[in-house]
Coordinates of C-alpha atoms and ligand atoms in Angstrom, one line a residue:
X1 CA 0.0 0.0 0.0
X2 CA 1.3 3.4 -1.0
X3 CA 1.6 5.8 1.9
X4 CA 1.5 9.6 1.8
X5 CA 4.8 11.1 2.7
X6 CA 3.0 13.4 5.2
X7 CA -0.5 14.6 6.0
X8 CA -1.6 17.6 8.0
X9 CA -3.5 16.9 11.2
X10 CA -7.0 18.4 11.1
X11 CA -7.5 21.4 13.3
X12 CA -10.6 21.7 15.5
X13 CA -13.8 22.1 13.4
X14 CA -11.7 22.0 10.2
X15 CA -13.7 20.8 7.2
X16 CA -12.0 18.0 5.2
X17 CA -11.6 20.2 2.1
X18 CA -9.5 22.6 4.1
X19 CA -7.2 19.8 5.4
X20 CA -6.7 18.8 1.8
X21 CA -6.0 22.4 0.8
X22 CA -3.3 22.5 3.3
X23 CA -1.9 19.2 2.1
X24 CA -1.9 20.5 -1.5
X25 CA -0.1 23.6 -0.5
X26 CA 2.4 21.8 1.6
X27 CA 3.2 19.2 -1.1
X28 CA 3.9 21.9 -3.6
X29 CA 2.3 19.8 -6.3
X30 CA 1.6 22.2 -9.1
X31 CA -1.9 21.2 -10.1
X32 CA -5.0 20.3 -8.1
X33 CA -5.6 17.5 -10.6
X34 CA -2.4 15.7 -9.5
X35 CA -3.2 16.2 -5.8
X36 CA -6.7 14.7 -6.4
X37 CA -5.2 11.8 -8.2
X38 CA -2.8 11.1 -5.3
X39 CA -5.6 11.4 -2.7
X40 CA -8.7 9.9 -4.4
X41 CA -7.3 8.0 -7.4
X42 CA -8.9 10.4 -9.9
X43 CA -8.5 13.9 -11.0
X44 CA -11.5 15.4 -9.2
X45 CA -12.0 16.4 -5.7
X46 CA -15.1 15.5 -3.6
X47 CA -18.2 17.2 -2.4
X48 CA -17.7 19.8 0.3
X49 CA -20.3 18.6 2.9
X50 CA -20.5 14.9 2.3
X51 CA -17.3 13.6 0.6
X52 CA -17.4 9.9 -0.2
X53 CA -14.7 7.3 -0.2
X54 CA -12.6 8.9 2.6
X55 CA -11.1 5.5 3.2
X56 CA -9.0 6.2 0.0
X57 CA -7.1 8.8 2.0
X58 CA -7.2 7.1 5.4
X59 CA -5.6 3.9 4.0
X60 CA -2.6 5.9 2.9
X61 CA -2.0 7.4 6.3
X62 CA 0.2 5.9 9.0
X63 CA -1.7 3.7 11.3
X64 CA -1.7 4.8 14.9
X65 CA -2.2 8.5 14.0
X66 CA -5.9 8.0 14.7
X67 CA -6.8 9.5 11.3
X68 CA -9.3 6.9 10.3
X69 CA -12.1 7.3 7.8
X70 CA -14.5 7.2 10.8
X71 CA -12.5 10.0 12.4
X72 CA -12.8 12.2 9.3
X73 CA -16.5 11.5 8.9
X74 CA -17.2 12.6 12.5
X75 CA -14.8 15.5 12.8
X76 CA -14.4 16.9 9.3
X77 CA -17.8 16.6 7.6
X78 CA -21.3 17.7 8.4
X79 CA -22.3 14.2 9.4
X80 CA -23.0 15.2 13.1
X81 CA -25.5 17.7 11.9
X82 CA -27.5 15.1 10.0
X83 CA -27.2 12.1 12.2
X84 CA -30.0 12.9 14.7
X85 CA -32.4 13.5 11.8
X86 CA -31.7 10.3 9.8
X87 CA -33.2 7.0 10.5
X88 CA -30.7 4.4 11.7
X89 CA -30.5 2.5 8.3
X90 CA -30.0 5.7 6.4
X91 CA -27.4 6.8 8.9
X92 CA -25.4 3.6 8.5
X93 CA -25.7 3.8 4.7
X94 CA -24.5 7.4 4.7
X95 CA -21.6 6.6 7.0
X96 CA -20.6 3.7 4.8
X97 CA -20.8 5.7 1.6
X98 CA -18.6 8.4 3.1
X99 CA -16.0 5.9 4.2
X100 CA -16.0 3.4 1.5
X101 CA -17.2 5.3 -1.5
X102 CA -20.6 5.8 -3.1
X103 CA -21.1 9.1 -4.9
X104 CA -24.8 9.1 -4.0
X105 CA -24.3 10.6 -0.6
X106 CA -26.8 13.4 -1.2
X107 CA -29.3 10.9 -2.5
X108 CA -29.0 8.8 0.6
X109 CA -30.3 11.7 2.7
X110 CA -33.0 11.9 0.1
X111 CA -32.4 15.6 -0.4
X112 CA -29.9 15.9 -3.2
X113 CA -29.8 19.6 -3.3
X114 CA -30.3 20.3 0.3
X115 CA -27.1 22.1 0.9
X116 CA -26.9 24.1 -2.2
X117 CA -30.1 26.0 -1.2
X118 CA -28.5 29.0 0.5
X119 CA -24.7 29.0 0.5
X120 CA -22.7 29.3 -2.7
X121 CA -19.3 30.5 -1.4
X122 CA -16.9 29.4 1.2
X123 CA -17.1 31.6 4.3
X124 CA -14.9 32.5 7.2
X125 CA -14.8 34.6 10.3
X126 CA -12.1 37.3 10.6
X127 CA -11.7 36.8 14.3
X128 CA -11.3 33.0 13.8
X129 CA -8.7 33.7 11.2
X130 CA -6.8 35.9 13.6
X131 CA -7.2 33.3 16.4
X132 CA -6.2 30.4 14.2
X133 CA -3.2 32.2 12.8
X134 CA -2.0 33.0 16.3
X135 CA -2.6 29.5 17.7
X136 CA -1.9 27.3 14.7
X137 CA 0.2 29.5 12.6
X138 CA -2.3 29.5 9.7
X139 CA -6.0 30.1 9.1
X140 CA -8.3 27.3 7.8
X141 CA -11.9 26.8 6.6
X142 CA -14.2 25.9 9.5
X143 CA -17.1 23.5 9.1
X144 CA -19.4 25.7 11.0
X145 CA -19.0 28.8 8.8
X146 CA -20.1 26.8 5.8
X147 CA -23.4 25.5 7.2
X148 CA -26.8 26.6 5.9
X149 CA -28.2 29.3 8.0
X150 CA -25.0 30.1 9.8
X151 CA -24.2 33.7 9.0
X152 CA -22.7 34.6 12.3
X153 CA -19.7 33.0 13.9
X154 CA -21.0 31.2 17.0
X155 CA -17.7 31.6 18.7
X156 CA -17.1 35.3 18.1
X157 CA -20.7 36.5 17.4
X158 CA -19.6 38.5 14.4
X159 CA -21.0 38.0 10.9
X160 CA -19.0 35.6 8.7
X161 CA -17.6 36.8 5.4
X162 CA -18.2 35.1 2.1
X163 CA -15.1 34.5 0.1
X164 CA -15.0 34.5 -3.7
X165 CA -14.6 30.7 -3.9
X166 CA -17.7 29.1 -5.1
X167 CA -18.7 25.7 -3.9
X168 CA -19.2 24.6 -7.5
X169 CA -15.5 25.1 -8.1
X170 CA -14.1 23.2 -5.2
X171 CA -13.8 19.8 -6.8
X172 CA -11.5 21.3 -9.4
X173 CA -9.2 23.4 -7.2
X174 CA -7.8 23.7 -3.7
X175 CA -8.2 27.1 -2.3
X176 CA -6.6 27.7 1.0
X177 CA -8.1 30.5 3.2
X178 CA -6.6 33.7 2.0
X179 CA -5.6 36.4 4.6
X180 CA -8.7 38.5 4.0
X181 CA -11.1 39.0 1.1
X182 CA -14.8 39.2 0.5
X183 CA -17.5 41.5 1.7
X184 CA -18.8 42.1 5.2
X185 CA -22.6 42.0 5.8
X186 CA -24.1 43.5 8.8
X187 CA -27.6 42.7 10.2
X188 CA -30.2 44.6 12.1
X189 CA -29.7 43.9 15.9
X190 CA -32.8 41.7 16.3
X191 CA -32.0 39.6 13.2
X192 CA -28.4 39.3 14.3
X193 CA -29.5 38.0 17.7
X194 CA -31.7 35.3 16.1
X195 CA -28.9 34.4 13.8
X196 CA -26.5 34.0 16.6
X197 CA -29.0 31.8 18.4
X198 CA -29.3 29.7 15.3
X199 CA -25.5 29.5 14.9
X200 CA -25.1 28.4 18.5
X201 CA -27.7 25.7 18.1
X202 CA -25.9 24.5 15.0
X203 CA -22.5 24.6 16.8
X204 CA -24.0 22.6 19.6
X205 CA -25.3 20.0 17.2
X206 CA -22.0 19.8 15.3
X207 CA -20.3 19.1 18.6
X208 CA -22.7 16.6 20.0
X209 CA -24.5 15.2 17.0
X210 CA -22.1 12.2 16.8
X211 CA -23.2 11.1 20.2
X212 CA -26.9 11.6 19.7
X213 CA -29.2 8.8 18.7
X214 CA -30.8 8.7 15.2
X215 CA -34.2 10.0 14.2
X216 CA -36.1 7.1 15.7
X217 CA -35.3 8.8 19.0
X218 CA -35.5 12.3 17.8
X219 CA -39.0 11.6 16.5
X220 CA -40.0 10.5 20.0
X221 CA -38.6 13.7 21.4
X222 CA -40.6 15.7 18.9
X223 CA -43.7 13.9 20.0
X224 CA -42.9 14.7 23.6
X225 CA -42.2 18.4 23.0
X226 CA -45.2 18.9 20.7
X227 CA -47.4 17.4 23.5
X228 CA -45.7 19.4 26.2
X229 CA -46.2 22.6 24.3
X230 CA -49.8 21.8 23.5
X231 CA -49.4 21.4 19.8
X232 CA -50.4 17.7 19.9
X233 CA -53.4 16.5 21.8
X234 CA -53.9 13.4 23.9
X235 CA -55.0 11.5 20.8
X236 CA -52.0 12.3 18.7
X237 CA -53.5 15.0 16.5
X238 CA -51.2 17.9 15.7
X239 CA -52.4 21.5 15.3
X240 CA -50.2 22.2 12.3
X241 CA -51.7 25.5 11.4
X242 CA -51.3 26.9 14.9
X243 CA -47.8 25.6 15.1
X244 CA -46.9 27.2 11.8
X245 CA -48.4 30.5 12.8
X246 CA -46.7 30.5 16.2
X247 CA -43.3 29.6 14.6
X248 CA -43.7 32.5 12.2
X249 CA -44.5 34.9 15.0
X250 CA -41.7 33.5 17.1
X251 CA -39.0 34.0 14.4
X252 CA -40.5 36.7 12.3
X253 CA -41.0 36.7 8.6
X254 CA -37.8 38.6 7.8
X255 CA -35.6 36.1 9.6
X256 CA -37.3 33.1 8.1
X257 CA -37.0 34.6 4.7
X258 CA -33.3 35.1 5.2
X259 CA -33.0 31.4 6.0
X260 CA -35.1 30.4 3.0
X261 CA -37.6 28.9 5.4
X262 CA -40.5 31.1 4.5
X263 CA -41.8 30.2 1.0
X264 CA -45.0 31.3 -0.6
X265 CA -46.0 33.3 2.4
X266 CA -46.0 30.5 4.9
X267 CA -43.9 27.7 6.5
X268 CA -45.0 24.8 4.5
X269 CA -42.1 22.7 5.6
X270 CA -43.5 22.5 9.1
X271 CA -46.5 20.5 8.0
X272 CA -44.4 18.3 5.9
X273 CA -42.0 17.7 8.7
X274 CA -44.7 16.8 11.2
X275 CA -46.8 14.7 8.8
X276 CA -44.2 12.8 6.8
X277 CA -41.9 11.8 9.6
X278 CA -40.1 9.1 7.6
X279 CA -38.5 11.2 5.0
X280 CA -35.5 13.4 5.7
X281 CA -36.0 17.1 6.2
X282 CA -33.5 19.9 6.0
X283 CA -31.5 20.2 9.2
X284 CA -32.1 23.9 9.1
X285 CA -35.8 23.3 9.4
X286 CA -35.2 20.9 12.3
X287 CA -33.1 23.4 14.1
X288 CA -35.8 26.1 13.7
X289 CA -38.4 23.7 15.0
X290 CA -36.5 22.4 18.0
X291 CA -35.4 25.8 19.2
X292 CA -39.0 27.0 19.0
X293 CA -40.2 24.0 21.0
X294 CA -37.5 23.6 23.6
X295 CA -35.7 27.0 23.7
X296 CA -32.4 25.5 22.3
X297 CA -31.0 22.5 20.6
X298 CA -29.4 21.5 23.8
X299 CA -32.6 21.7 25.8
X300 CA -34.4 19.8 23.2
X301 CA -32.1 16.8 23.3
X302 CA -30.7 17.0 26.8
X303 CA -33.4 18.4 29.1
X304 CA -34.4 15.7 31.6
X305 CA -37.7 14.2 30.5
X306 CA -40.3 16.2 32.1
X307 CA -43.5 14.4 32.9
X308 CA -46.2 15.2 30.4
X309 CA -49.2 16.8 32.0
X310 CA -51.9 14.2 32.0
X311 CA -54.8 14.6 29.7
X312 CA -57.6 15.5 32.0
X313 CA -60.7 16.7 30.2
X314 CA -62.8 16.1 33.3
X315 CA -60.4 17.7 35.8
X316 CA -58.2 15.8 38.2
X317 CA -59.4 12.5 39.8
X318 CA -61.0 11.4 42.1
X319 CA -64.5 12.2 41.0
X320 CA -67.7 12.1 43.1
X321 CA -70.4 9.4 43.3
X322 CA -73.7 10.8 42.2
X323 CA -76.0 8.2 43.8
X324 CA -78.3 9.7 46.4
X325 CA -78.4 6.4 48.2
X326 CA -74.7 5.9 48.5
X327 CA -72.9 6.9 51.7
X328 CA -70.3 8.5 49.5
X329 CA -72.8 10.7 47.7
X330 CA -70.9 13.7 46.3
X331 CA -67.7 12.5 47.8
X332 CA -64.6 12.0 45.6
X333 CA -64.3 8.2 45.5
X334 CA -64.0 7.4 41.8
X335 CA -60.3 7.2 41.0
X336 CA -60.3 5.8 37.5
X337 CA -62.3 6.6 34.5
X338 CA -62.2 5.3 31.0
X339 CA -61.8 8.0 28.4
X340 CA -63.4 7.7 25.0
X341 CA -63.7 10.1 22.1
X342 CA -66.4 10.7 19.5
X343 CA -66.2 13.5 16.9
X344 CA -63.5 15.1 18.9
X345 CA -65.5 15.2 22.2
X346 CA -64.2 13.3 25.1
X347 CA -66.6 11.0 26.9
X348 CA -66.1 9.1 30.2
X349 CA -68.0 6.6 32.3
X350 CA -67.7 7.1 36.1
X351 CA -68.4 4.1 38.3
X352 CA -68.6 4.2 42.1
X353 CA -66.7 1.4 43.7
X354 CA -69.0 1.4 46.8
X355 CA -72.4 1.2 45.2
X356 CA -71.9 0.3 41.5
X357 CA -73.7 3.4 40.3
X358 CA -72.4 4.4 36.9
X359 CA -72.9 7.5 34.9
X360 CA -71.6 9.1 31.7
X361 CA -70.4 12.6 31.1
X362 CA -69.2 14.3 28.0
X363 CA -67.2 17.3 26.9
X364 CA -64.6 19.1 28.8
X365 CA -65.8 19.6 32.3
X366 CA -63.9 21.3 35.1
X367 CA -63.7 19.5 38.4
X368 CA -66.1 21.8 40.2
X369 CA -68.9 21.0 37.8
X370 CA -69.0 17.3 38.8
X371 CA -71.1 17.9 41.9
X372 CA -74.2 19.1 40.2
X373 CA -75.9 19.1 36.8
X374 CA -77.5 16.3 34.9
X375 CA -75.6 13.0 34.6
X376 CA -76.5 10.3 32.1
X377 CA -77.1 7.2 34.2
X378 CA -75.8 4.0 32.8
X379 CA -76.5 1.7 35.8
X380 CA -78.1 2.3 39.2
X381 CA -75.9 -0.2 40.9
X382 CA -76.4 -2.9 43.4
X383 CA -77.0 -0.7 46.4
X384 CA -79.9 1.2 44.7
X385 CA -81.4 -2.0 43.4
X386 CA -81.3 -3.7 46.8
X387 CA -82.9 -0.7 48.5
X388 CA -85.7 -0.4 45.9
X389 CA -86.3 -4.1 46.0
X390 CA -86.6 -4.1 49.7
X391 CA -89.0 -1.2 49.8
X392 CA -91.2 -2.6 47.0
X393 CA -91.4 -6.0 48.8
X394 CA -92.4 -4.1 51.9
X395 CA -95.3 -2.6 49.9
X396 CA -94.0 0.9 49.8
X397 CA -95.5 3.1 47.1
X398 CA -93.3 3.6 44.1
X399 CA -94.1 7.3 44.1
X400 CA -92.7 7.7 47.6
X401 CA -89.7 5.6 46.7
X402 CA -89.1 7.8 43.7
X403 CA -89.3 10.9 45.7
X404 CA -87.0 9.6 48.3
X405 CA -84.4 8.4 45.8
X406 CA -84.6 11.5 43.6
X407 CA -85.6 9.6 40.5
X408 CA -88.5 9.3 38.1
X409 CA -91.4 7.2 39.3
X410 CA -91.3 5.4 35.9
X411 CA -87.9 4.2 36.7
X412 CA -89.1 2.5 39.9
X413 CA -92.2 1.1 38.1
X414 CA -90.2 -0.4 35.3
X415 CA -87.6 -1.8 37.7
X416 CA -90.4 -3.3 39.8
X417 CA -92.2 -4.9 36.8
X418 CA -88.8 -6.1 35.4
X419 CA -88.1 -7.9 38.7
X420 CA -91.6 -9.3 39.1
X421 CA -92.2 -7.1 42.2
X422 CA -95.0 -5.2 40.6
X423 CA -97.8 -6.4 38.2
X424 CA -97.1 -5.5 34.6
X425 CA -100.1 -3.2 34.4
X426 CA -98.3 -0.7 36.6
X427 CA -96.1 0.3 33.7
X428 CA -96.7 3.7 32.4
X429 CA -95.9 3.9 28.7
X430 CA -92.9 2.1 27.4
X431 CA -90.3 3.5 29.8
X432 CA -87.4 1.4 30.6
X433 CA -85.7 1.0 33.9
X434 CA -82.8 2.9 32.5
X435 CA -83.8 5.7 30.3
X436 CA -82.0 5.2 27.1
X437 CA -80.5 8.5 26.2
X438 CA -81.2 9.0 22.6
X439 CA -78.4 11.3 21.4
X440 CA -79.7 14.0 19.2
X441 CA -78.4 13.5 15.7
X442 CA -75.7 16.1 15.3
X443 CA -77.3 18.8 13.2
X444 CA -75.6 19.0 9.9
X445 CA -73.8 22.2 9.6
X446 CA -75.4 24.1 6.8
X447 CA -73.4 23.2 3.8
X448 CA -73.8 26.7 2.4
X449 CA -72.0 28.0 5.5
X450 CA -69.3 25.6 4.9
X451 CA -69.1 26.5 1.3
X452 CA -68.7 30.1 2.1
X453 CA -66.2 29.5 4.8
X454 CA -64.0 27.2 2.8
X455 CA -64.2 29.3 -0.3
X456 CA -63.1 32.2 1.7
X457 CA -60.2 30.4 3.3
X458 CA -59.0 29.1 -0.1
X459 CA -59.1 32.5 -1.6
X460 CA -57.5 34.1 1.4
X461 CA -54.6 31.6 1.2
X462 CA -54.1 32.4 -2.5
X463 CA -54.4 36.1 -1.8
X464 CA -51.7 36.0 0.8
X465 CA -49.3 33.9 -1.2
X466 CA -49.2 34.9 -4.8
X467 CA -46.6 32.5 -5.9
X468 CA -48.1 29.5 -4.1
X469 CA -48.5 26.3 -6.1
X470 CA -51.5 24.1 -6.1
X471 CA -49.7 21.4 -4.0
X472 CA -48.5 23.8 -1.4
X473 CA -52.0 25.2 -1.2
X474 CA -53.4 21.8 -0.7
X475 CA -51.0 21.2 2.2
X476 CA -51.7 24.6 3.7
X477 CA -55.5 24.4 3.6
X478 CA -56.1 20.7 3.6
X479 CA -59.5 20.9 5.2
X480 CA -60.8 23.4 2.8
X481 CA -59.3 21.5 -0.1
X482 CA -60.9 18.3 1.0
X483 CA -64.3 19.8 1.4
X484 CA -64.2 21.8 -1.8
X485 CA -62.8 18.9 -3.8
X486 CA -65.8 16.8 -2.8
X487 CA -68.6 19.3 -2.7
X488 CA -67.5 22.2 -4.9
X489 CA -65.3 20.8 -7.5
X490 CA -66.0 23.1 -10.4
X491 CA -65.4 26.1 -8.2
X492 CA -62.2 24.7 -6.9
X493 CA -60.9 24.1 -10.4
X494 CA -61.7 27.6 -11.4
X495 CA -60.2 29.2 -8.4
X496 CA -56.9 27.3 -8.1
X497 CA -53.5 28.2 -9.5
X498 CA -52.9 26.5 -12.8
X499 CA -50.8 23.4 -12.3
X500 CA -47.3 23.9 -13.6
X501 CA -47.2 20.8 -15.8
X502 CA -50.8 20.8 -16.9
X503 CA -50.2 20.8 -20.6
X504 CA -50.1 17.1 -21.7
X505 CA -47.5 15.6 -24.1
X506 CA -49.9 15.5 -27.0
X507 CA -50.5 19.2 -26.7
X508 CA -47.4 19.8 -28.8
X509 CA -48.7 18.1 -31.8
X510 CA -51.3 20.6 -32.9
X511 CA -50.1 20.7 -36.5
X512 CA -49.8 16.9 -36.7
X513 CA -53.3 16.4 -35.4
X514 CA -54.7 19.1 -37.7
X515 CA -53.4 17.2 -40.7
X516 CA -54.8 13.8 -39.7
X517 CA -58.1 15.4 -38.7
X518 CA -58.4 17.2 -42.1
X519 CA -57.7 13.9 -43.8
X520 CA -60.3 12.1 -41.7
X521 CA -63.0 14.7 -42.4
X522 CA -62.3 14.4 -46.1
X523 CA -62.5 10.6 -45.9
X524 CA -65.8 10.8 -44.1
X525 CA -67.3 13.3 -46.5
X526 CA -66.0 11.3 -49.6
X527 CA -67.0 7.9 -48.3
X528 CA -69.3 6.1 -50.8
X529 CA -73.0 5.4 -50.1
X530 CA -75.3 7.4 -47.9
X531 CA -73.4 10.3 -46.3
X532 CA -71.9 9.6 -42.9
X533 CA -72.1 12.3 -40.2
X534 CA -69.0 14.3 -39.5
X535 CA -68.8 14.1 -35.8
X536 CA -66.1 14.1 -33.2
X537 CA -66.6 10.4 -32.7
X538 CA -66.4 9.6 -36.4
X539 CA -63.3 11.8 -36.8
X540 CA -61.7 10.0 -33.8
X541 CA -62.5 6.6 -35.3
X542 CA -61.2 7.5 -38.8
X543 CA -58.0 9.2 -37.5
X544 CA -57.5 6.6 -34.7
X545 CA -57.4 9.3 -32.0
X546 CA -57.8 8.2 -28.4
X547 CA -60.2 10.2 -26.3
X548 CA -61.3 12.4 -29.2
X549 CA -63.8 14.3 -27.2
X550 CA -61.0 15.6 -25.0
X551 CA -58.3 16.1 -27.5
X552 CA -60.2 17.5 -30.4
X553 CA -61.8 20.2 -28.3
X554 CA -58.8 21.0 -26.2
X555 CA -57.4 24.6 -25.9
X556 CA -54.0 23.1 -26.0
X557 CA -54.5 22.5 -29.7
X558 CA -56.1 25.7 -31.0
X559 CA -55.8 24.9 -34.7
X560 CA -57.2 21.4 -34.5
X561 CA -60.0 22.6 -32.2
X562 CA -61.0 25.4 -34.6
X563 CA -61.0 23.1 -37.6
X564 CA -63.1 20.4 -35.8
X565 CA -65.5 23.0 -34.6
X566 CA -66.0 24.3 -38.1
X567 CA -66.5 20.9 -39.6
X568 CA -68.6 18.8 -37.3
X569 CA -72.2 18.6 -38.4
X570 CA -75.3 19.1 -36.4
X571 CA -77.9 16.4 -36.7
X572 CA -79.9 18.7 -39.0
X573 CA -76.9 19.6 -41.2
X574 CA -76.2 15.9 -41.7
X575 CA -79.8 15.1 -42.4
X576 CA -80.0 17.8 -45.0
X577 CA -76.8 16.5 -46.6
X578 CA -78.3 13.1 -46.7
X579 CA -81.5 14.4 -48.3
X580 CA -79.7 16.2 -51.0
X581 CA -77.6 13.1 -51.7
X582 CA -80.7 10.8 -52.0
X583 CA -82.4 13.2 -54.3
X584 CA -79.3 13.3 -56.5
X585 CA -79.3 9.5 -56.6
X586 CA -83.0 9.3 -57.5
X587 CA -82.6 11.9 -60.2
X588 CA -79.8 10.0 -61.7
X589 CA -81.9 6.9 -61.8
X590 CA -84.7 8.9 -63.3
X591 CA -87.1 8.0 -60.5
X592 CA -90.2 9.8 -59.5
X593 CA -89.2 11.7 -56.4
X594 CA -91.6 12.2 -53.5
X595 CA -91.1 13.6 -50.0
X596 CA -91.9 10.3 -48.4
X597 CA -89.5 8.3 -50.6
X598 CA -86.7 10.8 -49.9
X599 CA -87.3 10.7 -46.2
X600 CA -87.4 7.0 -46.2
X601 CA -84.3 6.5 -48.4
X602 CA -82.4 9.0 -46.3
X603 CA -83.3 7.1 -43.2
X604 CA -84.6 10.1 -41.5
X605 CA -86.9 9.9 -38.5
X606 CA -88.7 13.1 -38.6
X607 CA -92.0 12.6 -36.8
X608 CA -92.8 16.3 -36.7
X609 CA -92.1 16.6 -40.4
X610 CA -89.9 19.6 -39.8
X611 CA -87.7 18.7 -42.8
X612 CA -90.5 18.2 -45.3
X613 CA -90.4 21.8 -46.5
X614 CA -86.7 21.4 -47.1
X615 CA -87.1 18.2 -48.9
X616 CA -89.8 19.7 -51.1
X617 CA -87.6 22.7 -51.9
X618 CA -84.7 20.3 -52.8
X619 CA -87.0 18.3 -55.1
X620 CA -88.2 21.4 -56.8
X621 CA -84.6 22.7 -57.3
X622 CA -83.6 19.3 -58.6
X623 CA -86.5 19.3 -61.1
X624 CA -85.5 22.8 -62.2
X625 CA -81.9 21.6 -62.7
X626 CA -83.1 18.6 -64.7
X627 CA -85.4 20.8 -66.8
X628 CA -82.6 23.2 -67.5
X629 CA -80.4 20.3 -68.4
X630 CA -77.7 20.7 -65.8
Ligands
ZN1 ZN1 -15.1 33.3 14.7
ZN2 ZN1 -71.5 5.3 45.4

C-alpha cells in the first residue's frame, strides 16, 4: 500500500476540504488534478459537505495516528448535523458511503440539493482567522461557517464573510483560506440576535451530533415536545396550522425569509415535517423547530424528560359518586375513568366502587362541575337495586320511593315490573328501567355556511401567497381543499392556481393532429354510399385518436380545435346533406321523387315533419336543374 509522505493533522472544526488544501499547498504539487489523483485516485475532488470514499485517504495514512475514515466523517464533515435527523439505516448507509465510497451521498439523505439551497461560497470569520493564525500558525476553513443558516460565527458573534470561492469550483481546485477578502454584511440587531442563536444551536449539534441517537429517538422527542407545548393532543392530533403561525411569529418573517424557510408566504415545511416523519428534512428546518419547541437544541435533546401533564378533560381525579343512596354521595371516591372520544368530544364513564352506580359525562368539564348538573345514568348499581327491591317488597308506594331516591317514578315502576315485584299493568308507557338516552343527531352544519367558509379560506390563502403552487396550497389548507374537492369541485378548479405541468404531451402536436383530422374529415365526406355524419366520434375513429372528445376540443391545440368546430355537423346539417344526396341519386336513376320516398331513403326519422319543407324545396330545385339540363 502506498503511503502519503506526510499529511496535515486536522484542526478543530476544520472541514475536510480545508485539510486537503493545506496538504496540497504543503506538497507543492503544481496542479489540483495531481493532488486529487494522489488522494482519491482520480482527477476530481469531492463534495464539500459529504465527501465519499474517505477510506482512500485514510488507508494511505500511517496507522496509529488515529486518522481513520471514521474520524474524518465525525470530525471533518457535516455528518453530526445530519445524524439525529436520519433513521438508523440511512445513517449507516451514509456513513458507509462516506467511508467506502458511493457518490450518491446526497441521495441517501433523500435531499440531493439540500445544501446548495443557500450558500454558494466558502465563508470565514475574521476573528477566527486571527485566532487560528496565532494559535496554529495558519488560518483554515471551519465546518461551522459553511453550514446553511449560519451567517454569524457562533464563537465570536460576528457576521461571517463570504469569500470568492464558489462551492461549485471546489472539486477542481484547492483554495486555502486567504488572509482576508470578500465583503462584510451587517444585520439589524434583532436579526443578528436570532442568527447568533441559530448558529449556537448548529454549533452545539456539530459538537454533540455524533453522540446523539438517530431519528427514531429524535422523532419521539418531537412527539414529547409537541405534546408538552400543547401542539399535539392526547389522541396524537397535531395542530399544524397553529404551530406554523406560532413559529412565524416567534422568528418573524424577515428572519425566516433570510434562511429560506418562508416560502409562498408560509412555512409549508412545518406541516411536511410533522406529517411525513419518515422522509428526511432539511436540518435547518429541524433546528428552527426544535429551538421553537424547547428553547435551544441542547434543551431539546438533553433536558431531563419532564412528565407530560396528564390529559384531564374532566379535571383531576378522584370524582364524586352521584348516587343519592350511596354513603359516598358527592364524595370523591371514583379514582379511575375510561376515556373515549367521539367526533373530537371526550366521553367518560364514572363508576362508584362502593355502590356500583355508573354515569356518563361528555365534553370538557372542570372538576367543580362534577357535583351538580345532569348526569346520564348507565346503571343504578347494586345498592340502589337492593334498597328499591326491599321497599317494594315491603309494599312501599313507588311514588314515595321515587321521591326519596330522587328519580323518576317510571324508573321505579319499570324496575319493579322487570323484577316481578309489581304487576305488569303498573307500567306507564314504554319507559325502561334505565332511560335510554337518545343522542340527538348532530345537526348538519349548513353546507352553504361551509361552502362560504372554505371558499373564503381558499381565496385568502391564495391572496396571501401569490406564488403558491397548487400542491402547497393543498397542504396549507387541507380541510378546505378536502371539502371543496368533494362538494364544490368546479369552483375549486376555477379558483386554483394552474398546475405547472398541466399541458399534456400530445399538446405539442397541434399541426400533426390538424393534418390527420383534415384527412379524416375528407374521408368521411367522400365515403361512398349514404353520407356519414362528420362528428367528433367519427373523426376520432377515422383518424385513430384516443379520447377524441377531450383532445379535439382542447385549448392546447387551437388549430385542430377550430378546424373540428368548423367541420362537425349538427344532426340537421347531416340530415340535409343526406336528403340532397338521396335526391341526386334518384334523379340520376330517373325515378319519381316524393317527399316520403326521400325521407325513407335518407333514413330520417322526422315525426314532426320539420324537414318536409326542405325536402320539397330540394326536389323542386332538382327538377329545375333537370329541366334546364344541368
Ligand atoms: Zn469566529
Ligand atoms: Zn357510590
